[in-house]
Coordinates of C-alpha atoms and ligand atoms in Angstrom, one line a residue:
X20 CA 5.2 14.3 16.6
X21 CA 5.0 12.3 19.9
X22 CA 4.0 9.2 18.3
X23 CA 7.4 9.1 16.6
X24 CA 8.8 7.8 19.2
X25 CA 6.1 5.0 18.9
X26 CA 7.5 4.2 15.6
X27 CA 11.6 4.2 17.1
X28 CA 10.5 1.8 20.4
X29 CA 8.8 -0.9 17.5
X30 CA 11.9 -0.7 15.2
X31 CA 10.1 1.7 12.2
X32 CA 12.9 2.9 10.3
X33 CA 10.3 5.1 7.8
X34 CA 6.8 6.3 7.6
X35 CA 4.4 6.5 5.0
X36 CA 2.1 9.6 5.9
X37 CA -1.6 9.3 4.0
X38 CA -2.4 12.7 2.5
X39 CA -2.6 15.7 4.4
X40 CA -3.4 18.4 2.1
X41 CA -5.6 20.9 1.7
X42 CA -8.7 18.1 0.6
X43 CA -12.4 18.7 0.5
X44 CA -12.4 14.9 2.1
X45 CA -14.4 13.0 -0.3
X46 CA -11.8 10.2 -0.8
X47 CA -10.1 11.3 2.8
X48 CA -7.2 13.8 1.0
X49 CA -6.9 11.6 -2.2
X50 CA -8.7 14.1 -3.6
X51 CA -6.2 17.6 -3.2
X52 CA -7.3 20.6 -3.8
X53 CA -3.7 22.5 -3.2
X54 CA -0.8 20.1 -4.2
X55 CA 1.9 22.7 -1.6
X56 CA -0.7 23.3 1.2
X57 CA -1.9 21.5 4.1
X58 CA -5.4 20.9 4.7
X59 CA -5.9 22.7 8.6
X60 CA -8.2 19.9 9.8
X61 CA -4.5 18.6 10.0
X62 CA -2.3 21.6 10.6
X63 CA -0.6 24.2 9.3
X64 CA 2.8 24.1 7.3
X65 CA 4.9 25.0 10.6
X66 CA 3.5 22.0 12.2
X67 CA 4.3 20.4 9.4
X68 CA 7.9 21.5 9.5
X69 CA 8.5 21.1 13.3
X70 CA 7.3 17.4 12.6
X71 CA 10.1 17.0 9.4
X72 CA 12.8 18.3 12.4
X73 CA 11.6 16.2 15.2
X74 CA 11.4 12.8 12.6
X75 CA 15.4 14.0 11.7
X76 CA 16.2 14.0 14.8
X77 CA 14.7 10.8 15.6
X78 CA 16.3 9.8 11.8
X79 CA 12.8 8.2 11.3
X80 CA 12.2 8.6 7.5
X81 CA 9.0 10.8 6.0
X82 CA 7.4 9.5 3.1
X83 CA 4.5 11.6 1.5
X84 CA 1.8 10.2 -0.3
X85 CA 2.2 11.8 -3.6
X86 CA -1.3 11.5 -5.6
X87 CA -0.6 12.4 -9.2
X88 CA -3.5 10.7 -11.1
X89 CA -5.7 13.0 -10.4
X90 CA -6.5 16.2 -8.1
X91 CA -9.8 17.6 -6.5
X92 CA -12.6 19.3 -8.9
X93 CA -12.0 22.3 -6.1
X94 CA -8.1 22.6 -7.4
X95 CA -8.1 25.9 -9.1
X96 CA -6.3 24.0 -12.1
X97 CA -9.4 22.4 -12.2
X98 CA -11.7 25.0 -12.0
X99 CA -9.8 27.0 -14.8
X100 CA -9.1 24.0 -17.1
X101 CA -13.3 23.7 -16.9
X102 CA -13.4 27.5 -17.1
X103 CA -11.5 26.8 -20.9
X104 CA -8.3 29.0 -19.4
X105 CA -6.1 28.5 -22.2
X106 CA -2.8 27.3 -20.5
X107 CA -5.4 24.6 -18.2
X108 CA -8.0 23.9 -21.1
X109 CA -5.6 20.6 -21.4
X110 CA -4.9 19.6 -17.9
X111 CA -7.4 17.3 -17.9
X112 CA -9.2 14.7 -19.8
X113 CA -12.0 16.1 -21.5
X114 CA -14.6 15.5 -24.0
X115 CA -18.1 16.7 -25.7
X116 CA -19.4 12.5 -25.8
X117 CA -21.9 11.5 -28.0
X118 CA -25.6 12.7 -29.4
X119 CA -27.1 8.7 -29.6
X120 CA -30.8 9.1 -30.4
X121 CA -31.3 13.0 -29.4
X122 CA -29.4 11.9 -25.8
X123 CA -26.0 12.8 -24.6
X124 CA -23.5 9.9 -24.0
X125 CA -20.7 9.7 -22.4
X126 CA -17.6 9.2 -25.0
X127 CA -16.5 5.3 -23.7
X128 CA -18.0 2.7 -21.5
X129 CA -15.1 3.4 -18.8
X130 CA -16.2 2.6 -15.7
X131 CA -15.1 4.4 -11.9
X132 CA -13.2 2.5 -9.4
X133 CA -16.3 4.0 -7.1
X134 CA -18.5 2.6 -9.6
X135 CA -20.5 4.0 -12.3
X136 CA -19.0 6.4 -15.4
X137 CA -15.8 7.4 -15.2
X138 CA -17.1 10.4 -17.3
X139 CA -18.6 13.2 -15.9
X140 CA -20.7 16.0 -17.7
X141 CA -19.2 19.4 -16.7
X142 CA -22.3 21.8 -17.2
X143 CA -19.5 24.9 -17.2
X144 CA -17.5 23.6 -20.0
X145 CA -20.5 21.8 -22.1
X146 CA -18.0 18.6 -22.0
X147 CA -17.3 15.2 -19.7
X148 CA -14.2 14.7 -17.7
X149 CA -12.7 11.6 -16.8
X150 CA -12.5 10.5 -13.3
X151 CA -11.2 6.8 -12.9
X152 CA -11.9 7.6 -8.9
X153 CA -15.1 9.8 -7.6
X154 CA -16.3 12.4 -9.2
X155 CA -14.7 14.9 -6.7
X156 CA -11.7 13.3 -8.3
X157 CA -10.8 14.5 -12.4
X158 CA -7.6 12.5 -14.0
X159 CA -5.0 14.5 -15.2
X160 CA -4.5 14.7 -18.8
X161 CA -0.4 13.7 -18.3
X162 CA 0.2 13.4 -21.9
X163 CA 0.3 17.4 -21.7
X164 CA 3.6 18.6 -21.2
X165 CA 2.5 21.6 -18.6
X166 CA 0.7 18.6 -15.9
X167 CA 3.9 16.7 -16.1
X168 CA 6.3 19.4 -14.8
X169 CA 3.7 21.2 -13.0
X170 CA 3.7 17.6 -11.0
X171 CA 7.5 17.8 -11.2
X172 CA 7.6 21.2 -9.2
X173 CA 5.6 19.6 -6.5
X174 CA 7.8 16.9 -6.0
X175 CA 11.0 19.3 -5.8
X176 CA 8.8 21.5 -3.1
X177 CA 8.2 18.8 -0.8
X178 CA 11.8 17.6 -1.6
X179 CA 12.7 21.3 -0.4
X180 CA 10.4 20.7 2.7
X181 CA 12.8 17.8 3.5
X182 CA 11.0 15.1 3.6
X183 CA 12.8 11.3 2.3
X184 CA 10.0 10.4 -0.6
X185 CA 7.0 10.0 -1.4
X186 CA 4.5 6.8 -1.8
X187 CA 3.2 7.6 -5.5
X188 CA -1.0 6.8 -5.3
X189 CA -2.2 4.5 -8.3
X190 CA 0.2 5.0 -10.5
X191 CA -1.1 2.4 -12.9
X192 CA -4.1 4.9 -14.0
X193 CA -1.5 7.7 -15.0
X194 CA -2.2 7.2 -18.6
X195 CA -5.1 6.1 -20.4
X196 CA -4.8 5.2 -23.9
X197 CA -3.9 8.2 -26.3
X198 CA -6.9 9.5 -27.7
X199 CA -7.5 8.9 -32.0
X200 CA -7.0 11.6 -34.9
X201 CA -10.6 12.9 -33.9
X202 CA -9.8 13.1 -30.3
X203 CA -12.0 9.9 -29.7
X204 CA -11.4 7.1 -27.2
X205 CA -12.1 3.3 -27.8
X206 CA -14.4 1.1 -25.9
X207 CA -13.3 -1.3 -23.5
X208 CA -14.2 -4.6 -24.5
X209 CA -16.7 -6.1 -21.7
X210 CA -16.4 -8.8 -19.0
X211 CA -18.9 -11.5 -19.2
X212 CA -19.1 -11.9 -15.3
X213 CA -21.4 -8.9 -14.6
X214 CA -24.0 -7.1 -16.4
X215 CA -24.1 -4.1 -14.2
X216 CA -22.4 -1.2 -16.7
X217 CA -21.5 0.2 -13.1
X218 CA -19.6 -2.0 -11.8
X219 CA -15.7 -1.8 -12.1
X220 CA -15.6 -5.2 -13.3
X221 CA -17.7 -4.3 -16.3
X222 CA -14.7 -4.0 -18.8
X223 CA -11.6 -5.6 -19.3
X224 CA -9.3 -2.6 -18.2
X225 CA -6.9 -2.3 -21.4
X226 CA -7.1 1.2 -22.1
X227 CA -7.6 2.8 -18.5
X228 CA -4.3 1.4 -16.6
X229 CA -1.3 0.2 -17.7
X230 CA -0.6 2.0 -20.4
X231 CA 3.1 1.4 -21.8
X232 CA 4.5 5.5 -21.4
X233 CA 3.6 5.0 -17.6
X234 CA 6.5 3.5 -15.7
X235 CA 8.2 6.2 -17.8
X236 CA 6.8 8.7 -15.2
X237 CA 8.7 7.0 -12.9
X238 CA 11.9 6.9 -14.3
X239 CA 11.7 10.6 -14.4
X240 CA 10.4 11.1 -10.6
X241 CA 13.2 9.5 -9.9
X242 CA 15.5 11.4 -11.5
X243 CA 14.1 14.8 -9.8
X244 CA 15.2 12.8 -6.6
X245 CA 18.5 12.0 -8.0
X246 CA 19.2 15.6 -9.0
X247 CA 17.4 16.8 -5.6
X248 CA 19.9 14.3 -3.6
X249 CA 23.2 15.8 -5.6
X250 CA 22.3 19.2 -5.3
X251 CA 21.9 18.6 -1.2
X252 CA 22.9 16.0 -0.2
X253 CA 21.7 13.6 2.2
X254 CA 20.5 9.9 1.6
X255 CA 18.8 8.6 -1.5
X256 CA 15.3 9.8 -1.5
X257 CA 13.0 7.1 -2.4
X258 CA 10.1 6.3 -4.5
X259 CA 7.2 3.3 -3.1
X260 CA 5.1 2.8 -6.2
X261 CA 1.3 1.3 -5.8
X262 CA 0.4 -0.2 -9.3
X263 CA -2.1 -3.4 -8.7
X264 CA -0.9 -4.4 -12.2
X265 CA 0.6 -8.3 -13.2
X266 CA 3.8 -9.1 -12.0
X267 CA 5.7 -8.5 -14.8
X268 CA 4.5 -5.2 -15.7
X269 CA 5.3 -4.4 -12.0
X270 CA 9.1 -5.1 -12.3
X271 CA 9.1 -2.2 -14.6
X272 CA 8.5 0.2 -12.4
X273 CA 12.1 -0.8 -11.2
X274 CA 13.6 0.7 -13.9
X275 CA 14.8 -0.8 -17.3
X276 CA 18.9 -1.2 -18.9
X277 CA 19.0 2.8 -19.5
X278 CA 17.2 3.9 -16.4
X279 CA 15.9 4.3 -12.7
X280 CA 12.7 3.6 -11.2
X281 CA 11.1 3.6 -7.8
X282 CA 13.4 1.0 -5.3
X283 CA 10.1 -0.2 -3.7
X284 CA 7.3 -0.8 -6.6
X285 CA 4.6 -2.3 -3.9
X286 CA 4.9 -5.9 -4.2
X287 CA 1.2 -7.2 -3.6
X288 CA 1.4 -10.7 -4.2
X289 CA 1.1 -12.1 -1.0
X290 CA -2.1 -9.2 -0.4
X291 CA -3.3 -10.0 -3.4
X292 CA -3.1 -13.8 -3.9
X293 CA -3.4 -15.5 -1.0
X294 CA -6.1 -16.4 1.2
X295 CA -7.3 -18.4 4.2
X296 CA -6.8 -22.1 2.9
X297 CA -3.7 -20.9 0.8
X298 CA -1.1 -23.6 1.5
X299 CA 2.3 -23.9 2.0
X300 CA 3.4 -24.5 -2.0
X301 CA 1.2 -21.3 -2.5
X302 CA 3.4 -18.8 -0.6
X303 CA 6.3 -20.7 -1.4
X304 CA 5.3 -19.5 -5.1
X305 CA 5.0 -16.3 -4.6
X306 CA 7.8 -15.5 -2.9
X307 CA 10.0 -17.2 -5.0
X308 CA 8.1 -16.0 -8.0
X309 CA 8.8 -12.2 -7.2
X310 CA 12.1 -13.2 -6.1
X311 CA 13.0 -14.7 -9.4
X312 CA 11.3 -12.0 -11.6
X313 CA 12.7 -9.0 -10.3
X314 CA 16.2 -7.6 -12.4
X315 CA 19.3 -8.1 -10.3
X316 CA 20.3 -6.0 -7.7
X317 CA 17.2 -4.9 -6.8
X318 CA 15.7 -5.3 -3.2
X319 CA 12.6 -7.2 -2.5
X320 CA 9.5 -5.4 -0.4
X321 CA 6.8 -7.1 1.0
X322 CA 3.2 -6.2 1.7
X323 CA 0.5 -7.8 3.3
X324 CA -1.8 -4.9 4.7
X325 CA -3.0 -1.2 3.9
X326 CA -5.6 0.9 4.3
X327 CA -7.6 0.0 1.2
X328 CA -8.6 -3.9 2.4
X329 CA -9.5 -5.3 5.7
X330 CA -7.2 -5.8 8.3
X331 CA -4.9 -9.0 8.2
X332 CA -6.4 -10.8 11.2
X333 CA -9.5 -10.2 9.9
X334 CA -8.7 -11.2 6.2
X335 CA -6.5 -14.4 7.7
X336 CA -7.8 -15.2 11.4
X337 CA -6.1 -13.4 14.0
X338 CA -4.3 -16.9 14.8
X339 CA -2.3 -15.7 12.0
X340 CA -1.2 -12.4 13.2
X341 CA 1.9 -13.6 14.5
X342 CA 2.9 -15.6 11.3
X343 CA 2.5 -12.7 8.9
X344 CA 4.8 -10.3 10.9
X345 CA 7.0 -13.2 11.5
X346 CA 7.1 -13.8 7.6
X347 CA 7.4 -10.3 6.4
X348 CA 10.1 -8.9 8.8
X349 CA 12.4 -12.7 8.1
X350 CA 12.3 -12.3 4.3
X351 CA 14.7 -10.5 2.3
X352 CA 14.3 -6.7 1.6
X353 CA 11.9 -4.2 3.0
X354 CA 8.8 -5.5 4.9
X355 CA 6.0 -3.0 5.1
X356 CA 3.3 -2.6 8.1
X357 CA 0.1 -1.2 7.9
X358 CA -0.2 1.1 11.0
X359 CA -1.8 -1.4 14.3
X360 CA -1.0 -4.7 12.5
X361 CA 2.0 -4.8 14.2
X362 CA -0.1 -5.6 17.4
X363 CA -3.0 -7.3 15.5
X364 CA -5.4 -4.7 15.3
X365 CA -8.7 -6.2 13.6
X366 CA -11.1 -4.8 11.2
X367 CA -13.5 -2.2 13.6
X368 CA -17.4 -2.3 12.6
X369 CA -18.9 0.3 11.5
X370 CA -22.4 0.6 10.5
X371 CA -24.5 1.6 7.5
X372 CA -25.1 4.9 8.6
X373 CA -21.5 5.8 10.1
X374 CA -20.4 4.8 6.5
X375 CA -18.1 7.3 5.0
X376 CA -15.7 5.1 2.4
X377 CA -17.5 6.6 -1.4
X378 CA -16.5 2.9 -2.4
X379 CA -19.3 1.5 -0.1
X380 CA -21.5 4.6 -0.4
X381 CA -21.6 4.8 -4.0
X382 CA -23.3 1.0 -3.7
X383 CA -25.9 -0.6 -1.6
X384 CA -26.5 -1.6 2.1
X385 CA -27.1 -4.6 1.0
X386 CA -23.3 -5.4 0.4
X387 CA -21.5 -2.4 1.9
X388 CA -19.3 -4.5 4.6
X389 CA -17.5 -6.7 1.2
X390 CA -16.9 -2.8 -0.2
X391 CA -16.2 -0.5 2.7
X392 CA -12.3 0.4 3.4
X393 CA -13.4 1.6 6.8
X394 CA -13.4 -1.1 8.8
X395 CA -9.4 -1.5 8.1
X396 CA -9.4 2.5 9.4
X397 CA -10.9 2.7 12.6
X398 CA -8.4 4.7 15.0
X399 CA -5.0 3.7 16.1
X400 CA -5.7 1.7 19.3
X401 CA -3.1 3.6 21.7
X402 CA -4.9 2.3 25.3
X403 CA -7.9 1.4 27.1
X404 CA -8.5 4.4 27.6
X405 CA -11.0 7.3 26.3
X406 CA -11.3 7.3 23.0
X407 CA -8.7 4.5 23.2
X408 CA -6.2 7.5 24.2
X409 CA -6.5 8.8 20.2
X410 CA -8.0 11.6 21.0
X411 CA -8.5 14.0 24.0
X412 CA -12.0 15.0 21.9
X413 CA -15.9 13.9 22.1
X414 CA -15.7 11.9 18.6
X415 CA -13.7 10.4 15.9
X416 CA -13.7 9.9 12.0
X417 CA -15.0 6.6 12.0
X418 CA -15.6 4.6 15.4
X419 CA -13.3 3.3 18.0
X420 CA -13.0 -0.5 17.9
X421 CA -15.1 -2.4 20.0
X422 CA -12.1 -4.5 21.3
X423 CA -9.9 -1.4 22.1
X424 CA -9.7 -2.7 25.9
X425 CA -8.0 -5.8 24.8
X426 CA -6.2 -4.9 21.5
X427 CA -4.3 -1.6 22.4
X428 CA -0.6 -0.8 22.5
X429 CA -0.4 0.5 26.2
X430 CA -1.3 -3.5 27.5
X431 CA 0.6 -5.6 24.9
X432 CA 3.6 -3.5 26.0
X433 CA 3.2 -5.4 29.3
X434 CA 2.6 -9.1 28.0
X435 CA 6.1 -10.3 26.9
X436 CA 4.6 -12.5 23.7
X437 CA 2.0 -9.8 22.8
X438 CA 1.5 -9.0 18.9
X439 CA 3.9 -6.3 19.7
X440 CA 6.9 -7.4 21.8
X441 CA 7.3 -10.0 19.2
X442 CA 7.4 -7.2 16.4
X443 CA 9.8 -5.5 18.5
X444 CA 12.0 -8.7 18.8
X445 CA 11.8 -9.1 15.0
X446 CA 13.1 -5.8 14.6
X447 CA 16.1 -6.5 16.8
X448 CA 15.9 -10.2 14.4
X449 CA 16.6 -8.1 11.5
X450 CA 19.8 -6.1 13.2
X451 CA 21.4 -9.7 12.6
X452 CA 24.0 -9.6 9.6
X453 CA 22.6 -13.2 7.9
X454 CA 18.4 -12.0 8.1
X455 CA 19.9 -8.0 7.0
X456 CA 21.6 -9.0 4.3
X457 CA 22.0 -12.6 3.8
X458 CA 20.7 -15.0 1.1
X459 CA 17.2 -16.4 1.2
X460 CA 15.6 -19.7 0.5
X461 CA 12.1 -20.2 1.0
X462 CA 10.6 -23.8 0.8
X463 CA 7.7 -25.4 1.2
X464 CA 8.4 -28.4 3.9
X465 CA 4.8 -29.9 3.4
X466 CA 1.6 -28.8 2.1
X467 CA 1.3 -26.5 5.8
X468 CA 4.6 -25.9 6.7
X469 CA 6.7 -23.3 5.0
X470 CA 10.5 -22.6 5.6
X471 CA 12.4 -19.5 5.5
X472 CA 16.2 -20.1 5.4
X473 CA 18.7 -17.0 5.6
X474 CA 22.4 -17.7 5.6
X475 CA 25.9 -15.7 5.2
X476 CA 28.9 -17.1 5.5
X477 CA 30.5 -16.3 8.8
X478 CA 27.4 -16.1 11.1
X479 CA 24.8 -17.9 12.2
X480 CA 22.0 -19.5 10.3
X481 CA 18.0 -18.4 10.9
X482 CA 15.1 -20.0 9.5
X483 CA 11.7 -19.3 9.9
X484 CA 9.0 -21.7 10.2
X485 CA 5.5 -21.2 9.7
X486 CA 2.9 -23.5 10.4
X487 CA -0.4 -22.3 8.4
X488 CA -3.0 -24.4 9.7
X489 CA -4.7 -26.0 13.3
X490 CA -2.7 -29.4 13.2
X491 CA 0.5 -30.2 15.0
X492 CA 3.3 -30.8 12.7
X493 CA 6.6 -32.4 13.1
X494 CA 9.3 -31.7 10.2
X495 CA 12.3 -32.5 9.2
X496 CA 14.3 -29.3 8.2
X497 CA 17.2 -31.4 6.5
X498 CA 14.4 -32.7 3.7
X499 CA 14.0 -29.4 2.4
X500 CA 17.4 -27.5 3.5
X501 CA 20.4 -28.9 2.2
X502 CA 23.8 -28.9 4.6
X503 CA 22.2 -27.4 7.7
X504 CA 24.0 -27.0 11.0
X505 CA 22.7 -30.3 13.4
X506 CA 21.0 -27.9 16.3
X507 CA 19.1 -24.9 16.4
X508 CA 17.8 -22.8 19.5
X509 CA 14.8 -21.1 19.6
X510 CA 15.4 -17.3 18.9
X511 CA 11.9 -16.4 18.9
X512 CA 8.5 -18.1 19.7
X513 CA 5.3 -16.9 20.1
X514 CA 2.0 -17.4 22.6
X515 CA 1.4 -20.4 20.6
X516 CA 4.9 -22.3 21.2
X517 CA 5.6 -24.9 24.1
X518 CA 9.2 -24.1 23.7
X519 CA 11.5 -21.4 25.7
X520 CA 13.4 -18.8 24.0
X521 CA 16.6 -20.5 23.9
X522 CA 15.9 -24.0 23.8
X523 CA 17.7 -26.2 21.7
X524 CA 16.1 -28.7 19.3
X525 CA 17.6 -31.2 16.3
X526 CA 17.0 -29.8 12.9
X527 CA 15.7 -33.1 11.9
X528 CA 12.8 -32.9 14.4
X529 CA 11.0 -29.6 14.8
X530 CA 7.4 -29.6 16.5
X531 CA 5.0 -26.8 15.8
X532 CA 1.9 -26.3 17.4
X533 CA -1.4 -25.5 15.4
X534 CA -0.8 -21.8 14.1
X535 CA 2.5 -22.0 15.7
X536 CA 5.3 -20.0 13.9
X537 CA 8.9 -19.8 15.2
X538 CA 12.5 -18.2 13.5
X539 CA 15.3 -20.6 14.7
X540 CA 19.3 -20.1 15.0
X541 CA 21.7 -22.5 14.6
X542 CA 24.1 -23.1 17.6
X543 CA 27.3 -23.1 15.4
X544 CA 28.5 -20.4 12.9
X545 CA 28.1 -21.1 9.2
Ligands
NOJ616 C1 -5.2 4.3 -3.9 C2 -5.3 4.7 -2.4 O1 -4.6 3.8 -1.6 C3 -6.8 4.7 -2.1 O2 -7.0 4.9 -0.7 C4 -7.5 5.8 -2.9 O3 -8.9 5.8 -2.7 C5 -7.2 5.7 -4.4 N1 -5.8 5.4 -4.7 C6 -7.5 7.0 -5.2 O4 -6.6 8.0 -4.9

């Protein structure tokens, strides 16, 4: 509650709350063992509340992380369905495997996200259960009628709680392929790059994600929202998808001719795809790649960190902090910001032993750093402070970052071209009529140098420009951007720029320094 006035002074319109239910922890509340109740390490349901009213009257947006796929093995529907309660017995995904020379099997070669089995031999029940996650984490069996509506009833009670939407976790696992006349499950035909059956990469993942019914989930999600929205009002309650699927099968999850989907399916191409030496044609690609693919009327989102890989300025080099902020927030649609990447937080180190991601634990020492999602979840850097003002108490979840002195909010409030100040100008960039709701043509201007235009008719044109590498580069706008306005003024620069805010410059000569990324206006209206 008093950070949401954090999230008003940077320009936050809506937040994306990771689970808070009642969890045992062993995926950090992606494992829920009440879907209505709130886990107390976090509160109780009247903070909860007074937190809904405070965000309302602040109108910043509440999006709850709604994890279908699967629930803890402490949910009671759990502990029935393994108990064989009739009206549970099907809630889940079970099955007796295999007798293969005197030894139990498990039924497939499906292999865990956290590596090893996704089956797990239940010792109550005599049977395996499928867990595409940890162990602590059975998949729902949502080709039974009862999971789908129970999973309907807790949308409508968090609906009733008032909160804006949800963020729906892994989506793309919903379904896994409908099981044969005997009940039986196919293999998964195997990859050729690893021999280790425990690896997620193991087999070629056609019948564990992606299954055709899923989107259809979605469609009817959103119409619960729909219905919730007529029945009281308000405005339209959204749905934020996270499928890691291809492209296409993503647009999907917008709806098809006959239906709704989710208005912000996570768009993960630029996470996904691009890396350090990634040039200019690269992102041009994918921008316009998602832009061309996705059905009309739609609205574009764009995503470039989370809490499941490292931080962007570790990922990219935190010379790049600036342009990915830049980039995001100047593109068409909704850009989306991982919680401290909006003042360049970096990836905090965390040892072997303060380890707690099962993703790295399940593995080996060895290699724990290329698997472990904690680095990118270290504590929000508030000051320089104790504790880096995050906590008034003698510890924290997973270590403070060593550079929490130098990369906190409370200083880059004061330094006018912090991370931060220029996120907060950005925001105040995006107020503008042409960069809200204008059209958008991104271009490659050379093989570093990528342009952002936005235009509508009546006001003044932006464009962004981005220089991806460590060499000074002098471009031409005009050979890329056809019937631009002569001069442009700086409206925003960054600690790498020689320029002023303000400065005027010909479009036909534009200097960037290495790194260096800039969003221009024109002097005269369009
Ligand atoms: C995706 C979430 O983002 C991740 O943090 C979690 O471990 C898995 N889904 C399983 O719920």
């Amino acid at each position: 509650m008093e950070k949401l006035e954090y999230l008003k002074e940077i320009g936050v319109t809506a937040t994306w709350l990771s689970p808070f239910l009642k969890s045992p922890m062993a995926d950090f509340g992606y494992d829920i063992s009440d879907f209505t109740d709130i886990d107390p390490l976090f509160g109780t349901m009247e903070d909860f509340e007074a937190l809904m009213a405070r965000a309302k009257q602040l109108n910043v947006k509440i999006i709850l992380d709604f994890v279908p796929n699967h629930s803890s093995d402490e949910c009671d529907w759990f502990v029935r369905s393994a108990a064989g309660e009739e009206e549970y017995k099907d809630y889940y995904v079970w099955h007796p495997g295999f007798i293969e020379n005197g030894e139990r099997r498990p039924p497939t070669n499906w292999v865990s996200v956290f590596r090893g089995s996704a089956w797990e031999w239940h010792e109550g029940r005599q049977e395996y259960y499928l867990h595409q996650f940890h162990k602590k984490q059975p998949d729902f069996n949502f080709r039974n009628p009862k999971v789908r509506e129970q999973m309907n009833d807790v949308l409508r009670f968090w609906l009733a709680k008032g909160v804006d939407g949800f963020r729906v976790d892994a989506i793309y696992h919903a379904f896994e392929v409908a099981p044969d006349a005997n009940g039986n499950y196919p293999d998964e035909p195997r990859n050729d790059w690893t021999d280790d059956p425990d690896e997620y990469g193991y087999t070629h993942k056609i019948y564990t994600v992606d299954q055709p019914e899923t989107p259809h989930l979605v469609y009817e999600w959103r119409k619960i929202l729909e219905q919730f929205q007529k029945d009281n009002g308000g405005d339209e309650r959204v749905l934020m998808v996270e499928t890691w699927s291809p492209i296409e099968i993503v647009m999907h999850y917008y709806g098809n001719e006959t239906a709704e989907g989710a208005q912000i399916p996570f768009n993960f191409q630029l996470i996904s795809n691009l890396h350090r030496d990634s040039d200019a044609y690269h992102y041009e690609y994918l921008i316009n790649n998602w832009l061309s693919l996705m059905p009309a009327g739609k609205s574009a989102n764009w995503v470039i960190g989370n809490h499941d890989k490292n931080r962007v300025g570790s990922r990219f080099g935190a010379e790049r902090i600036d342009l990915f902020n830049i980039l995001l927030l100047t593109l068409p649609g909704c850009s989306i910001t991982y919680n401290g990447d909006e003042f360049g937080m970096l990836d905090g180190y965390v040892s072997w032993k303060d380890t707690v991601d099962p993703q790295a634990c399940n593995g080996y020492e060895e290699n724990y750093m290329a698997m472990s999602r904690d680095p990118a979840r270290t504590p929000l850097q508030w000051s320089d402070e104790f504790m880096a003002g995050f906590t008034s108490g003698s510890s924290t979840w997973l270590p403070i970052g060593e550079d929490y002195k130098s990369v906190n909010v409370k200083l880059q409030r004061g330094v006018p071209l912090s991370h931060l100040n220029i996120f907060k100008r950005l925001q105040q960039l995006r107020a503008e009529p042409a960069i809200q709701q204008g059209a958008a043509e991104i271009k490659a201007i050379n093989s570093y140098v990528l342009g952002v235009r936005r235009y509508l008719s009546g006001n003044y044109v932006y464009i962004s420009l981005f220089n991806i590498f460590d060499s000074i580069e002098n471009v031409n706008l005009n050979a890329v951007f056809a019937g631009l306005p002569s001069t442009f003024q700086y409206a925003l620069v960054t600690s790498r720029s020689i320029k002023q805010l303000g400065d005027q410059v010909s479009a036909s000569s534009v200097t960037l320094m290495p790194y260096e990324s800039v969003v221009l206006k024109s002097t005269t209206i369009l």
